Tab-separated table of C-alpha atoms in Angstrom:
chain	number	residue	atom	x	y	z
V	266	MET	CA	0.000	0.000	0.000
V	267	ILE	CA	2.814	2.398	0.918
V	268	LYS	CA	4.575	1.629	-2.387
V	269	PHE	CA	1.324	2.346	-4.262
V	270	ILE	CA	0.907	5.708	-2.512
V	271	ARG	CA	4.533	6.677	-3.269
V	272	VAL	CA	4.130	5.829	-6.961
V	273	ALA	CA	0.828	7.719	-7.132
V	274	PHE	CA	2.410	10.755	-5.438
V	275	LEU	CA	5.350	10.796	-7.847
V	276	ALA	CA	3.028	10.467	-10.824
V	277	ALA	CA	0.862	13.326	-9.589
V	278	THR	CA	3.940	15.499	-8.979
V	279	ALA	CA	5.235	14.787	-12.474
V	280	ALA	CA	1.852	15.634	-13.953
V	281	LEU	CA	1.711	18.923	-12.074
V	282	SER	CA	5.260	19.787	-13.180
V	283	THR	CA	4.488	18.923	-16.792
V	284	SER	CA	1.366	21.029	-16.605
V	285	ALA	CA	3.270	23.985	-15.184
V	286	TYR	CA	5.844	23.784	-17.962
V	287	ALA	CA	3.153	23.476	-20.595
V	288	GLN	CA	1.447	26.593	-19.262
V	289	ALA	CA	4.649	28.675	-19.163
V	290	PRO	CA	4.194	31.233	-21.935
V	291	ALA	CA	6.799	31.551	-24.655
V	292	PRO	CA	8.477	34.971	-24.786
V	293	THR	CA	6.659	37.332	-27.118
V	294	SER	CA	9.122	40.223	-26.931
V	295	ARG	CA	12.787	40.972	-26.397
V	296	ALA	CA	11.986	42.178	-22.870
V	297	GLU	CA	10.411	38.841	-21.932
V	298	ALA	CA	13.257	36.824	-23.461
V	299	VAL	CA	15.859	38.949	-21.682
V	300	LYS	CA	14.062	38.523	-18.344
V	301	ILE	CA	14.198	34.742	-18.760
V	302	ILE	CA	17.960	34.885	-19.346
V	303	ALA	CA	18.504	37.325	-16.478
V	304	ASP	CA	16.530	35.095	-14.103
V	305	ILE	CA	18.246	31.833	-15.039
V	306	ARG	CA	21.768	33.283	-14.799
V	307	LYS	CA	21.169	35.256	-11.601
V	308	VAL	CA	24.081	35.039	-9.175
V	309	VAL	CA	22.423	33.260	-6.258
V	310	ALA	CA	25.518	32.680	-4.100
V	311	ASP	CA	25.242	34.123	-0.585
V	312	ASN	CA	28.089	36.601	-1.155
V	313	GLY	CA	27.557	36.984	-4.875
V	314	VAL	CA	28.438	40.074	-6.888
V	315	GLU	CA	26.158	41.313	-9.679
V	316	ARG	CA	26.975	44.901	-10.645
V	317	LEU	CA	26.325	46.945	-13.768
V	318	GLU	CA	27.639	50.474	-13.496
V	319	LYS	CA	29.560	53.378	-14.962
V	320	VAL	CA	33.153	54.003	-13.919
V	321	ARG	CA	35.062	57.207	-14.582
V	322	ILE	CA	38.001	56.107	-16.729
V	323	GLY	CA	40.090	58.364	-18.943
V	324	GLY	CA	37.882	61.345	-18.144
V	325	ILE	CA	34.634	59.763	-19.401
V	326	ASP	CA	31.959	57.387	-18.125
V	327	GLN	CA	32.704	53.794	-19.132
V	328	TRP	CA	30.432	50.823	-18.424
V	329	VAL	CA	31.393	47.615	-16.635
V	330	SER	CA	29.575	44.441	-15.671
V	331	ILE	CA	31.015	42.737	-12.578
V	332	ARG	CA	29.754	39.268	-11.711
V	333	GLY	CA	30.885	36.453	-9.449
V	334	ASN	CA	29.987	34.124	-6.620
V	335	ASN	CA	32.503	35.516	-4.148
V	336	PRO	CA	34.234	38.937	-4.201
V	337	ARG	CA	37.299	37.305	-2.647
V	338	ASN	CA	37.829	35.187	-5.773
V	339	PRO	CA	40.573	36.310	-8.168
V	340	VAL	CA	39.494	39.188	-10.431
V	341	LEU	CA	39.471	38.519	-14.181
V	342	LEU	CA	39.153	41.444	-16.592
V	343	MET	CA	38.169	40.620	-20.168
V	344	LEU	CA	39.298	42.994	-22.901
V	345	HIS	CA	36.923	42.589	-25.837
V	346	GLY	CA	37.858	42.436	-29.489
V	347	GLY	CA	36.930	44.451	-32.522
V	348	PRO	CA	37.798	47.217	-32.013
V	349	GLY	CA	34.173	47.649	-30.985
V	350	TRP	CA	33.102	43.951	-30.927
V	351	VAL	CA	31.822	43.993	-27.354
V	352	ALA	CA	31.731	40.808	-25.247
V	353	MET	CA	29.486	42.070	-22.432
V	354	PRO	CA	26.214	41.433	-24.287
V	355	THR	CA	27.079	37.798	-25.113
V	356	ASN	CA	28.633	36.891	-21.781
V	357	TRP	CA	25.293	35.369	-20.702
V	358	TYR	CA	26.153	32.449	-22.972
V	359	PHE	CA	29.804	31.702	-22.232
V	360	GLN	CA	30.671	33.256	-18.865
V	361	ARG	CA	28.363	31.866	-16.189
V	362	GLY	CA	30.739	29.050	-15.195
V	363	TRP	CA	33.673	31.453	-14.900
V	364	GLU	CA	31.787	33.368	-12.218
V	365	GLU	CA	32.074	30.490	-9.747
V	366	TYR	CA	35.872	30.785	-9.754
V	367	PHE	CA	36.582	34.419	-10.653
V	368	THR	CA	35.055	37.843	-10.215
V	369	VAL	CA	34.571	38.509	-13.923
V	370	VAL	CA	34.649	42.039	-15.299
V	371	GLN	CA	33.314	42.831	-18.757
V	372	TRP	CA	34.190	46.345	-19.886
V	373	ASP	CA	32.752	48.188	-22.882
V	374	GLN	CA	35.781	50.159	-24.004
V	375	ARG	CA	35.880	53.780	-25.150
V	376	GLY	CA	33.847	54.085	-28.349
V	377	ALA	CA	32.117	50.701	-27.955
V	378	GLY	CA	28.815	49.309	-26.702
V	379	LYS	CA	27.221	50.962	-23.699
V	380	THR	CA	30.198	53.301	-23.345
V	381	TYR	CA	29.686	54.559	-26.885
V	382	ALA	CA	26.001	55.136	-26.136
V	383	ALA	CA	26.849	57.049	-22.927
V	384	ASN	CA	29.109	59.622	-24.586
V	385	ASP	CA	29.009	62.125	-27.444
V	386	PRO	CA	30.904	60.523	-30.377
V	387	ALA	CA	32.055	63.942	-31.597
V	388	VAL	CA	33.748	64.570	-28.250
V	389	ILE	CA	35.235	61.078	-28.043
V	390	ALA	CA	36.521	60.888	-31.632
V	391	PRO	CA	39.792	62.831	-31.106
V	392	THR	CA	40.650	60.531	-28.179
V	393	MET	CA	40.301	57.301	-30.138
V	394	THR	CA	44.010	56.486	-30.256
V	395	ARG	CA	45.977	53.390	-29.334
V	396	GLU	CA	47.804	55.160	-26.526
V	397	ARG	CA	44.562	56.435	-25.018
V	398	MET	CA	43.057	52.944	-25.180
V	399	ILE	CA	46.114	51.488	-23.448
V	400	ALA	CA	45.923	54.208	-20.792
V	401	ASP	CA	42.228	53.413	-20.267
V	402	ALA	CA	43.112	49.751	-19.767
V	403	GLU	CA	45.759	50.671	-17.206
V	404	GLU	CA	43.265	52.865	-15.350
V	405	MET	CA	40.699	50.094	-15.367
V	406	VAL	CA	43.140	47.583	-13.889
V	407	ALA	CA	44.206	50.120	-11.253
V	408	TRP	CA	40.560	50.750	-10.339
V	409	LEU	CA	39.808	47.044	-10.014
V	410	ARG	CA	42.858	46.420	-7.835
V	411	LYS	CA	41.719	49.167	-5.482
V	412	GLU	CA	38.009	48.292	-5.643
V	413	PHE	CA	38.573	44.642	-4.698
V	414	GLY	CA	41.710	45.031	-2.589
V	415	LYS	CA	43.844	42.954	-4.947
V	416	ASP	CA	47.561	43.272	-5.624
V	417	LYS	CA	47.148	41.416	-8.902
V	418	ILE	CA	44.389	40.406	-11.307
V	419	PHE	CA	44.056	38.267	-14.413
V	420	VAL	CA	43.652	39.923	-17.812
V	421	VAL	CA	42.125	38.073	-20.766
V	422	GLY	CA	42.499	39.797	-24.134
V	423	HIS	CA	40.509	38.673	-27.178
V	424	SER	CA	41.566	39.733	-30.696
V	425	TRP	CA	41.937	43.547	-30.618
V	426	GLY	CA	41.820	43.156	-26.835
V	427	SER	CA	44.859	40.885	-27.083
V	428	TYR	CA	46.831	43.896	-28.312
V	429	LEU	CA	45.762	45.905	-25.255
V	430	GLY	CA	46.409	42.920	-23.000
V	431	LEU	CA	49.891	42.358	-24.346
V	432	GLU	CA	50.695	46.047	-23.836
V	433	LEU	CA	49.462	45.758	-20.243
V	434	ALA	CA	51.585	42.672	-19.704
V	435	GLN	CA	54.652	44.615	-20.846
V	436	ARG	CA	53.933	47.851	-19.017
V	437	ARG	CA	52.382	46.613	-15.754
V	438	PRO	CA	53.504	43.018	-15.150
V	439	GLU	CA	53.473	43.601	-11.391
V	440	TRP	CA	49.690	44.134	-11.587
V	441	LEU	CA	48.941	40.806	-13.271
V	442	HIS	CA	48.748	37.234	-12.029
V	443	ALA	CA	48.959	36.262	-15.707
V	444	TYR	CA	48.008	37.407	-19.168
V	445	VAL	CA	45.687	35.193	-21.238
V	446	GLY	CA	45.503	35.821	-24.986
V	447	ILE	CA	42.620	34.511	-27.114
V	448	GLY	CA	42.870	35.081	-30.869
V	449	GLN	CA	46.231	36.685	-30.103
V	450	ILE	CA	47.539	39.381	-32.448
V	451	SER	CA	51.187	38.827	-33.329
V	452	ASN	CA	52.499	40.038	-36.707
V	453	ALA	CA	49.313	41.689	-37.981
V	454	PRO	CA	50.386	42.410	-41.598
V	455	GLU	CA	51.611	38.838	-42.067
V	456	SER	CA	48.406	37.561	-40.448
V	457	GLU	CA	46.407	39.483	-43.038
V	458	ARG	CA	48.453	38.025	-45.879
V	459	ARG	CA	48.038	34.474	-44.595
V	460	GLY	CA	44.333	34.953	-44.050
V	461	TYR	CA	43.954	36.275	-47.573
V	462	ALA	CA	45.945	33.390	-49.094
V	463	TRP	CA	43.898	30.807	-47.178
V	464	THR	CA	40.611	32.416	-48.202
V	465	LEU	CA	41.597	32.530	-51.859
V	466	GLN	CA	42.639	28.880	-51.654
V	467	GLN	CA	39.251	27.929	-50.182
V	468	ALA	CA	37.394	29.876	-52.871
V	469	ARG	CA	39.366	28.211	-55.655
V	470	ALA	CA	38.858	24.751	-54.149
V	471	ALA	CA	35.109	25.418	-53.937
V	472	GLY	CA	34.976	26.628	-57.544
V	473	ASN	CA	33.483	29.919	-56.366
V	474	ALA	CA	34.200	32.156	-59.369
V	475	GLU	CA	32.613	35.213	-57.724
V	476	ALA	CA	34.762	34.907	-54.613
V	477	VAL	CA	37.930	34.220	-56.604
V	478	ALA	CA	37.374	37.244	-58.825
V	479	GLU	CA	36.640	39.543	-55.907
V	480	LEU	CA	39.627	38.331	-53.921
V	481	GLU	CA	42.047	38.446	-56.845
V	482	ALA	CA	40.975	42.037	-57.457
V	483	LEU	CA	42.331	42.923	-54.007
V	484	ALA	CA	45.883	41.890	-54.880
V	485	PRO	CA	48.403	42.846	-53.763
V	486	TYR	CA	46.738	42.461	-50.381
V	487	ALA	CA	48.446	43.868	-47.251
V	488	PRO	CA	51.842	44.464	-48.888
V	489	GLY	CA	54.604	45.500	-46.519
V	490	SER	CA	53.346	47.203	-43.360
V	491	ALA	CA	51.054	49.779	-44.961
V	492	PRO	CA	47.525	50.047	-43.541
V	493	VAL	CA	44.956	47.886	-45.304
V	494	PRO	CA	42.116	50.102	-46.588
V	495	LEU	CA	38.963	49.119	-44.732
V	496	GLU	CA	37.094	48.594	-48.003
V	497	LYS	CA	39.620	45.909	-48.981
V	498	LEU	CA	39.632	44.442	-45.498
V	499	PHE	CA	35.856	44.032	-45.400
V	500	LYS	CA	35.800	42.329	-48.820
V	501	GLN	CA	38.474	39.885	-47.688
V	502	ARG	CA	36.649	39.227	-44.399
V	503	LYS	CA	33.360	38.582	-46.200
V	504	TRP	CA	34.821	35.536	-47.897
V	505	LEU	CA	37.068	34.499	-45.003
V	506	ASN	CA	33.949	34.392	-42.819
V	507	GLN	CA	32.061	32.478	-45.498
V	508	TYR	CA	34.621	29.682	-45.350
V	509	GLY	CA	34.771	29.433	-41.536
V	510	GLY	CA	37.912	31.431	-40.835
V	511	MET	CA	36.173	33.384	-38.070
V	512	VAL	CA	33.833	30.755	-36.597
V	513	HIS	CA	34.577	27.111	-37.379
V	514	ASN	CA	31.979	25.426	-39.603
V	515	ARG	CA	29.797	28.534	-39.635
V	516	THR	CA	29.688	31.478	-41.994
V	517	GLY	CA	30.787	34.352	-39.810
V	518	GLY	CA	29.553	35.850	-36.569
V	519	GLN	CA	25.838	36.153	-37.284
V	520	ALA	CA	24.886	33.948	-34.323
V	521	GLU	CA	27.041	35.984	-31.956
V	522	ALA	CA	25.627	39.219	-33.341
V	523	ALA	CA	22.070	37.954	-32.883
V	524	ALA	CA	22.834	36.864	-29.297
V	525	ILE	CA	23.642	40.486	-28.425
V	526	ARG	CA	19.925	41.229	-28.713
V	527	LEU	CA	19.271	38.953	-25.737
V	528	SER	CA	21.695	40.713	-23.395
V	529	PRO	CA	20.275	41.531	-19.947
V	530	GLU	CA	22.870	44.322	-19.647
V	531	TYR	CA	21.719	46.138	-22.780
V	532	THR	CA	18.698	48.419	-23.033
V	533	ASP	CA	16.822	48.994	-26.273
V	534	GLN	CA	18.702	52.292	-26.559
V	535	ASP	CA	22.052	50.498	-26.155
V	536	LEU	CA	21.114	48.026	-28.862
V	537	ALA	CA	20.225	50.861	-31.211
V	538	GLN	CA	23.784	52.176	-30.802
V	539	VAL	CA	25.892	49.020	-30.577
V	540	TRP	CA	26.672	48.641	-34.290
V	541	LYS	CA	27.273	52.369	-34.643
V	542	GLY	CA	29.861	51.978	-31.890
V	543	ASN	CA	31.390	49.010	-33.659
V	544	ASP	CA	31.757	50.988	-36.898
V	545	PHE	CA	33.013	54.050	-35.011
V	546	SER	CA	35.734	52.061	-33.246
V	547	MET	CA	36.850	50.284	-36.418
V	548	GLN	CA	37.027	53.511	-38.388
V	549	HIS	CA	39.326	55.076	-35.800
V	550	LEU	CA	41.518	52.142	-34.765
V	551	LEU	CA	41.420	49.081	-36.998
V	552	SER	CA	43.622	50.002	-39.968
V	553	GLU	CA	46.480	51.167	-37.769
V	554	VAL	CA	46.296	48.097	-35.539
V	555	LEU	CA	46.676	45.870	-38.577
V	556	THR	CA	50.065	47.458	-39.274
V	557	LEU	CA	51.514	46.335	-35.928
V	558	ASP	CA	54.131	43.655	-35.509
V	559	MET	CA	53.754	42.449	-31.926
V	560	SER	CA	56.243	39.653	-32.554
V	561	ARG	CA	58.793	42.296	-31.537
V	562	VAL	CA	57.777	41.389	-27.978
V	563	THR	CA	60.367	38.788	-27.029
V	564	GLU	CA	60.077	38.790	-23.243
V	565	LEU	CA	57.321	39.140	-20.654
V	566	LYS	CA	57.636	39.344	-16.886
V	567	THR	CA	54.260	37.791	-16.177
V	568	PRO	CA	52.980	34.254	-16.886
V	569	LEU	CA	51.520	33.836	-20.366
V	570	PHE	CA	48.674	31.672	-21.663
V	571	LEU	CA	47.470	31.500	-25.250
V	572	LEU	CA	44.100	29.937	-26.093
V	573	LEU	CA	44.152	29.461	-29.850
V	574	GLY	CA	41.562	28.146	-32.278
V	575	ARG	CA	43.108	25.690	-34.687
V	576	HIS	CA	40.996	27.111	-37.557
V	577	ASP	CA	41.502	30.819	-36.830
V	578	TYR	CA	42.421	32.690	-40.001
V	579	ASN	CA	40.807	35.946	-38.913
V	580	VAL	CA	43.838	36.489	-36.683
V	581	SER	CA	46.325	33.802	-37.611
V	582	SER	CA	46.655	31.260	-34.800
V	583	GLU	CA	49.573	29.716	-36.689
V	584	LEU	CA	51.481	32.992	-36.413
V	585	ALA	CA	50.541	33.420	-32.757
V	586	ALA	CA	51.951	29.957	-32.054
V	587	GLU	CA	55.179	30.897	-33.832
V	588	TRP	CA	55.473	33.993	-31.614
V	589	PHE	CA	54.664	31.942	-28.514
V	590	ALA	CA	57.514	29.552	-29.285
V	591	GLN	CA	60.102	32.319	-29.130
V	592	VAL	CA	58.803	34.630	-26.386
V	593	GLN	CA	60.311	34.300	-22.922
V	594	ALA	CA	58.093	34.418	-19.810
V	595	PRO	CA	58.243	33.188	-16.192
V	596	SER	CA	55.901	30.418	-17.324
V	597	LYS	CA	53.876	29.938	-20.471
V	598	GLN	CA	51.306	27.556	-21.868
V	599	LEU	CA	49.625	27.249	-25.249
V	600	VAL	CA	46.254	25.464	-25.410
V	601	TRP	CA	44.887	24.483	-28.824
V	602	PHE	CA	41.130	24.432	-29.388
V	603	GLU	CA	40.661	21.945	-32.192
V	604	GLN	CA	37.013	22.791	-32.933
V	605	SER	CA	37.393	26.581	-32.880
V	606	ALA	CA	38.418	29.445	-35.089
V	607	HIS	CA	38.459	32.999	-33.690
V	608	GLU	CA	35.607	32.897	-31.128
V	609	VAL	CA	37.128	30.282	-28.835
V	610	MET	CA	35.098	31.048	-25.693
V	611	ILE	CA	31.842	30.747	-27.663
V	612	GLU	CA	32.866	27.829	-29.878
V	613	GLU	CA	34.287	25.689	-27.062
V	614	PRO	CA	32.981	27.199	-23.802
V	615	GLY	CA	33.487	24.040	-21.759
V	616	LYS	CA	37.158	23.688	-22.610
V	617	THR	CA	37.641	27.421	-22.054
V	618	LEU	CA	36.180	27.104	-18.556
V	619	LEU	CA	38.318	24.080	-17.729
V	620	THR	CA	41.452	25.840	-18.957
V	621	LEU	CA	40.761	28.920	-16.860
V	622	VAL	CA	39.965	26.890	-13.748
V	623	GLN	CA	42.570	24.138	-14.007
V	624	GLN	CA	45.491	25.992	-15.600
V	625	VAL	CA	45.089	29.731	-14.995
V	626	ARG	CA	43.448	30.075	-11.558
V	627	PRO	CA	46.112	28.008	-9.726
V	628	ILE	CA	48.520	30.922	-10.176
V	629	ALA	CA	46.284	33.001	-7.918
V	630	GLU	CA	45.895	30.053	-5.542
V	631	ARG	CA	49.651	29.794	-5.130
V	632	ALA	CA	49.747	33.533	-4.430
V	633	GLY	CA	47.061	33.185	-1.730
V	634	ASP	CA	44.493	35.203	-3.715
V	635	VAL	CA	41.561	32.876	-3.055
V	636	PRO	CA	38.713	32.718	-0.529
């Protein structure tokens, strides 16, 4: 009899649960969809941190998202790519696991995302220089060290952000537990040439006459160290993306771009400005960045990690590995992501989490920077 009652109770409970799920309405608007994401990723830890705020950096208001289960965890600052390709509005997908082991800071840089929307572009435009962006990054790290009472933090730089991160690692090694590069910029002009050659090879192999003609018309592409005109760059990237050089086995970053619309951090007004900020940042910074040869960096005084997508031709992972082989650092580790191109943390989020927790965080543990 008792067994019968238990089975009946479980069946009734399952029926009620199924009924509740069946009655849950599907989202009919962006606001409803965003609320679902915000609710499911809420930091529920007793001492959790969930902040979205403006910080005064470089004389202007700049937006940060700060999330984590314990403010005593090591601080990890992510420097997004682009310039202007913000990571804050897609962090709901790839970052939640990080927050159990780090206090994770997403920062919309000068001229990008929420920071672009918060400032007058005409006022900001003259300040959109590499040196100002590096100075902003230094100020941000200094603010985080003070805000969380940390001697050192981790910095993760993705793509364009890997340029800023590498500059930080050179200029302020005493502030960093380690530098982690994803989609690491090394010799940018040579990276462009290799990306172009690979894309043309793919187009020829596919018998894509339109792509071949358009790519051949760009030759000579990225000769010497002269800036690549953005018009040429965008034509090359169109076909590189088509053949999976940015996101493995997908045609470009459309999925990532669409995911931005579901960001709990972004208002409708922010969304209306995000692609304007992306274009604004690229117009002011991208061509010059692609002239840089960061392989001149032969020594770092902070531990170095590179997380490289095996299929990354947007920023050549092959070249980054060549640089890694010759650079000197107190310790260094290269981790290959075999199913990724340029968006490693989105393409292989599980392996990214494991790498950060098992390989990177122990540096802070050895330094006593843990709860």
